[in-house]
Amino acid sequence: MICLRVRAIPSPRLHLPLLASSPLRRLRPSAVVRAAAMSSSTAAPAIAAPIEHFVLIKVRPEAASSGAAAAMVSSLQALSALVPGLSYIHAGPVLRLRSPAAEALGPTHLLHSRYAAKPDLAAYAVHPAHVAAVQAHVAPNALDSTAVDWVNAAELPSPVAPGAAVRLTLAKVKEGVEVAQLVEKVAAATKADGEGKGARVSFGENFSPARAKGYQFGMVAVFDSVEELDALEGDAKVEEAKAALRPLLDEVMVLDFVVDAPAAASL
């Protein structure tokens, strides 16, 4: 985790790309293209129950304009060849902020990595290459960061291939609601719609609260393209699923990002 202190197996398809959203804010296309060009993610291994690690980073405006943010992305991406146990990593810009909570948080970049087990994540956190990347490139350029981790509760993996569009949802549950209730409802929706058209999903309860800003639940929905993601907006089954979950939720943060540069030029 970034420690800031300042057979292809068919995957479940779910008509639930987000838990809540609002009119989107799209980040500057030029910034997305420049930073995405620095990312070279490869398809994530199909780990049945991966540990998901997300860090949302709000970079300083001068870092984005000077190229320091792009250098940060490159340094994080390079960890794929340096850290044992790191099954998958993507670092790059945020494409769109999709909820008021996302607007308030204001992340401009993110890191997504996966591990087969919690000890692999713990080893990554203290690995010298990771520590060096954080100290040299993340800490000097970040205004703020938010991090969450979860064990995927979906029955099948959610591989991420280059060019994929990914929607990240973080949620806080209402007082008196157990996070396990939300996980159970999302799992049931995933199973019920397992053969339907939609996203490959990963979701679970956050087990690292220290830097999560109160977010207790995380979910990613992986689409083949931005067009496929956008095609589900307003879908009746999406709205039905959101309505079923809304009574459990206090706050929801939603954003989109694209893996790798090939699709970025047309955004």
mmCIF file of C-alpha atoms in Angstrom, residues 7-183:
data_model
loop_
_atom_site.group_PDB
_atom_site.id
_atom_site.type_symbol
_atom_site.label_atom_id
_atom_site.label_comp_id
_atom_site.label_asym_id
_atom_site.label_seq_id
_atom_site.Cartn_x
_atom_site.Cartn_y
_atom_site.Cartn_z
ATOM 1 C CA ARG A 7 -8.910 -21.328 -19.550
ATOM 2 C CA ALA A 8 -9.949 -18.063 -19.403
ATOM 3 C CA ILE A 9 -12.413 -18.296 -16.596
ATOM 4 C CA PRO A 10 -15.738 -16.575 -17.353
ATOM 5 C CA SER A 11 -16.346 -13.844 -14.793
ATOM 6 C CA PRO A 12 -19.626 -12.840 -13.170
ATOM 7 C CA ARG A 13 -21.571 -10.194 -15.025
ATOM 8 C CA LEU A 14 -23.599 -7.767 -12.949
ATOM 9 C CA HIS A 15 -25.992 -4.988 -13.903
ATOM 10 C CA LEU A 16 -24.483 -2.882 -11.105
ATOM 11 C CA PRO A 17 -21.703 -0.645 -12.437
ATOM 12 C CA LEU A 18 -22.234 1.811 -9.596
ATOM 13 C CA LEU A 19 -24.189 2.189 -6.402
ATOM 14 C CA ALA A 20 -25.004 5.853 -6.928
ATOM 15 C CA SER A 21 -23.951 8.578 -9.310
ATOM 16 C CA SER A 22 -24.567 12.152 -10.334
ATOM 17 C CA PRO A 23 -23.839 14.236 -13.430
ATOM 18 C CA LEU A 24 -20.216 13.452 -14.100
ATOM 19 C CA ARG A 25 -17.138 15.599 -14.028
ATOM 20 C CA ARG A 26 -14.744 14.577 -16.757
ATOM 21 C CA LEU A 27 -11.102 15.365 -16.114
ATOM 22 C CA ARG A 28 -9.159 17.254 -18.764
ATOM 23 C CA PRO A 29 -8.673 14.892 -21.754
ATOM 24 C CA SER A 30 -5.136 16.153 -22.335
ATOM 25 C CA ALA A 31 -4.133 15.245 -18.800
ATOM 26 C CA VAL A 32 -5.738 11.817 -19.131
ATOM 27 C CA VAL A 33 -3.971 11.094 -22.395
ATOM 28 C CA ARG A 34 -0.556 12.235 -21.147
ATOM 29 C CA ALA A 35 -0.701 10.265 -17.922
ATOM 30 C CA ALA A 36 -2.342 7.195 -19.441
ATOM 31 C CA ALA A 37 0.417 7.047 -21.995
ATOM 32 C CA MET A 38 2.833 6.398 -19.153
ATOM 33 C CA SER A 39 0.877 3.342 -17.965
ATOM 34 C CA SER A 40 1.478 -0.126 -19.391
ATOM 35 C CA SER A 41 -0.750 -2.468 -17.425
ATOM 36 C CA THR A 42 -1.081 -6.068 -18.515
ATOM 37 C CA ALA A 43 -4.057 -8.322 -17.972
ATOM 38 C CA ALA A 44 -4.496 -9.250 -14.318
ATOM 39 C CA PRO A 45 -4.051 -12.922 -13.495
ATOM 40 C CA ALA A 46 -7.342 -14.676 -12.787
ATOM 41 C CA ILE A 47 -6.910 -15.016 -9.030
ATOM 42 C CA ALA A 48 -10.068 -16.570 -7.612
ATOM 43 C CA ALA A 49 -10.123 -14.399 -4.467
ATOM 44 C CA PRO A 50 -7.580 -11.626 -4.896
ATOM 45 C CA ILE A 51 -6.652 -8.987 -2.412
ATOM 46 C CA GLU A 52 -7.607 -5.661 -3.996
ATOM 47 C CA HIS A 53 -5.579 -2.556 -3.123
ATOM 48 C CA PHE A 54 -6.612 0.939 -4.258
ATOM 49 C CA VAL A 55 -4.953 4.260 -3.567
ATOM 50 C CA LEU A 56 -6.613 7.459 -4.784
ATOM 51 C CA ILE A 57 -4.175 10.346 -5.168
ATOM 52 C CA LYS A 58 -4.880 14.042 -5.582
ATOM 53 C CA VAL A 59 -1.758 15.514 -7.145
ATOM 54 C CA ARG A 60 -0.618 19.109 -6.903
ATOM 55 C CA PRO A 61 -1.586 21.185 -9.966
ATOM 56 C CA GLU A 62 2.057 21.987 -10.621
ATOM 57 C CA ALA A 63 2.883 18.263 -10.622
ATOM 58 C CA ALA A 64 0.396 17.640 -13.404
ATOM 59 C CA SER A 65 1.725 20.481 -15.537
ATOM 60 C CA SER A 66 5.435 19.831 -14.943
ATOM 61 C CA GLY A 67 5.475 16.131 -15.762
ATOM 62 C CA ALA A 68 6.048 15.078 -12.158
ATOM 63 C CA ALA A 69 2.701 13.287 -12.097
ATOM 64 C CA ALA A 70 3.651 11.302 -15.186
ATOM 65 C CA ALA A 71 6.961 10.381 -13.531
ATOM 66 C CA MET A 72 5.016 9.250 -10.466
ATOM 67 C CA VAL A 73 2.867 6.986 -12.632
ATOM 68 C CA SER A 74 5.957 5.500 -14.281
ATOM 69 C CA SER A 75 7.660 4.841 -10.948
ATOM 70 C CA LEU A 76 4.611 3.024 -9.593
ATOM 71 C CA GLN A 77 4.080 1.046 -12.772
ATOM 72 C CA ALA A 78 7.707 -0.101 -12.675
ATOM 73 C CA LEU A 79 7.030 -1.908 -9.388
ATOM 74 C CA SER A 80 5.493 -4.767 -11.379
ATOM 75 C CA ALA A 81 8.997 -5.997 -12.208
ATOM 76 C CA LEU A 82 10.518 -5.245 -8.819
ATOM 77 C CA VAL A 83 8.176 -6.515 -6.103
ATOM 78 C CA PRO A 84 7.605 -10.276 -5.631
ATOM 79 C CA GLY A 85 3.998 -11.246 -4.968
ATOM 80 C CA LEU A 86 2.581 -8.315 -6.916
ATOM 81 C CA SER A 87 0.098 -10.044 -9.229
ATOM 82 C CA TYR A 88 -1.156 -6.956 -11.057
ATOM 83 C CA ILE A 89 -0.631 -3.207 -10.963
ATOM 84 C CA HIS A 90 -2.068 -0.232 -12.789
ATOM 85 C CA ALA A 91 -1.228 3.393 -12.102
ATOM 86 C CA GLY A 92 -2.762 6.222 -14.079
ATOM 87 C CA PRO A 93 -5.177 9.123 -14.236
ATOM 88 C CA VAL A 94 -8.821 9.240 -13.217
ATOM 89 C CA LEU A 95 -11.109 9.597 -16.216
ATOM 90 C CA ARG A 96 -14.344 10.797 -14.599
ATOM 91 C CA LEU A 97 -15.647 11.679 -11.143
ATOM 92 C CA ARG A 98 -19.189 10.314 -10.897
ATOM 93 C CA SER A 99 -20.573 11.369 -7.516
ATOM 94 C CA PRO A 100 -20.585 14.377 -5.177
ATOM 95 C CA ALA A 101 -18.307 12.486 -2.782
ATOM 96 C CA ALA A 102 -15.810 11.915 -5.598
ATOM 97 C CA GLU A 103 -15.946 15.611 -6.481
ATOM 98 C CA ALA A 104 -15.279 16.526 -2.871
ATOM 99 C CA LEU A 105 -12.377 14.093 -2.595
ATOM 100 C CA GLY A 106 -10.944 15.262 -5.911
ATOM 101 C CA PRO A 107 -8.570 12.411 -6.849
ATOM 102 C CA THR A 108 -6.692 12.944 -10.095
ATOM 103 C CA HIS A 109 -4.771 9.651 -10.189
ATOM 104 C CA LEU A 110 -5.010 6.175 -8.722
ATOM 105 C CA LEU A 111 -3.126 2.977 -8.159
ATOM 106 C CA HIS A 112 -4.812 -0.430 -8.372
ATOM 107 C CA SER A 113 -2.908 -3.577 -7.452
ATOM 108 C CA ARG A 114 -3.779 -7.181 -6.700
ATOM 109 C CA TYR A 115 -2.262 -9.912 -4.543
ATOM 110 C CA ALA A 116 -2.998 -13.579 -3.946
ATOM 111 C CA ALA A 117 -2.935 -13.160 -0.150
ATOM 112 C CA LYS A 118 -2.680 -10.506 2.560
ATOM 113 C CA PRO A 119 0.979 -11.309 3.357
ATOM 114 C CA ASP A 120 1.856 -10.369 -0.238
ATOM 115 C CA LEU A 121 0.252 -6.964 0.248
ATOM 116 C CA ALA A 122 2.088 -6.508 3.537
ATOM 117 C CA ALA A 123 5.404 -7.388 1.876
ATOM 118 C CA TYR A 124 4.708 -4.914 -0.943
ATOM 119 C CA ALA A 125 4.095 -2.125 1.559
ATOM 120 C CA VAL A 126 7.576 -2.379 3.052
ATOM 121 C CA HIS A 127 9.494 -3.414 -0.057
ATOM 122 C CA PRO A 128 12.410 -1.015 -0.686
ATOM 123 C CA ALA A 129 11.356 -0.351 -4.295
ATOM 124 C CA HIS A 130 7.859 0.638 -3.184
ATOM 125 C CA VAL A 131 9.133 2.781 -0.328
ATOM 126 C CA ALA A 132 11.558 4.540 -2.700
ATOM 127 C CA ALA A 133 8.822 5.260 -5.257
ATOM 128 C CA VAL A 134 6.578 6.733 -2.575
ATOM 129 C CA GLN A 135 9.298 8.890 -1.057
ATOM 130 C CA ALA A 136 10.675 10.159 -4.377
ATOM 131 C CA HIS A 137 7.517 10.574 -6.442
ATOM 132 C CA VAL A 138 4.263 10.235 -4.490
ATOM 133 C CA ALA A 139 4.848 12.128 -1.245
ATOM 134 C CA PRO A 140 6.300 15.284 -2.878
ATOM 135 C CA ASN A 141 3.495 15.524 -5.439
ATOM 136 C CA ALA A 142 0.366 14.443 -3.551
ATOM 137 C CA LEU A 143 -2.000 16.825 -1.808
ATOM 138 C CA ASP A 144 -4.076 13.956 -0.433
ATOM 139 C CA SER A 145 -4.520 10.199 -0.645
ATOM 140 C CA THR A 146 -7.173 7.638 0.252
ATOM 141 C CA ALA A 147 -6.555 3.881 0.414
ATOM 142 C CA VAL A 148 -8.787 0.834 0.718
ATOM 143 C CA ASP A 149 -8.182 -2.918 0.622
ATOM 144 C CA TRP A 150 -10.590 -5.806 0.360
ATOM 145 C CA VAL A 151 -10.740 -9.544 -0.281
ATOM 146 C CA ASN A 152 -12.860 -10.203 -3.356
ATOM 147 C CA ALA A 153 -16.138 -11.780 -2.295
ATOM 148 C CA ALA A 154 -17.295 -12.516 -5.855
ATOM 149 C CA GLU A 155 -17.414 -16.177 -6.826
ATOM 150 C CA LEU A 156 -15.248 -15.701 -9.931
ATOM 151 C CA PRO A 157 -12.289 -13.458 -10.797
ATOM 152 C CA SER A 158 -12.545 -10.146 -12.645
ATOM 153 C CA PRO A 159 -9.541 -9.961 -14.982
ATOM 154 C CA VAL A 160 -8.525 -6.489 -16.176
ATOM 155 C CA ALA A 161 -7.141 -6.261 -19.702
ATOM 156 C CA PRO A 162 -5.493 -3.313 -21.469
ATOM 157 C CA GLY A 163 -8.128 -0.927 -22.780
ATOM 158 C CA ALA A 164 -10.675 -1.874 -20.120
ATOM 159 C CA ALA A 165 -12.882 0.758 -18.516
ATOM 160 C CA VAL A 166 -13.208 0.323 -14.763
ATOM 161 C CA ARG A 167 -15.688 1.847 -12.356
ATOM 162 C CA LEU A 168 -14.590 2.080 -8.728
ATOM 163 C CA THR A 169 -17.213 2.479 -6.032
ATOM 164 C CA LEU A 170 -16.455 3.103 -2.361
ATOM 165 C CA ALA A 171 -19.265 3.214 0.168
ATOM 166 C CA LYS A 172 -20.070 4.018 3.782
ATOM 167 C CA VAL A 173 -23.032 2.237 5.303
ATOM 168 C CA LYS A 174 -25.688 3.857 7.442
ATOM 169 C CA GLU A 175 -25.520 3.684 11.217
ATOM 170 C CA GLY A 176 -26.837 0.362 12.409
ATOM 171 C CA VAL A 177 -26.113 -1.391 9.112
ATOM 172 C CA GLU A 178 -23.412 -4.057 9.021
ATOM 173 C CA VAL A 179 -21.053 -3.968 6.053
ATOM 174 C CA ALA A 180 -21.634 -7.713 5.725
ATOM 175 C CA GLN A 181 -25.255 -6.951 4.807
ATOM 176 C CA LEU A 182 -24.117 -4.848 1.868
ATOM 177 C CA VAL A 183 -21.609 -7.502 0.765
#
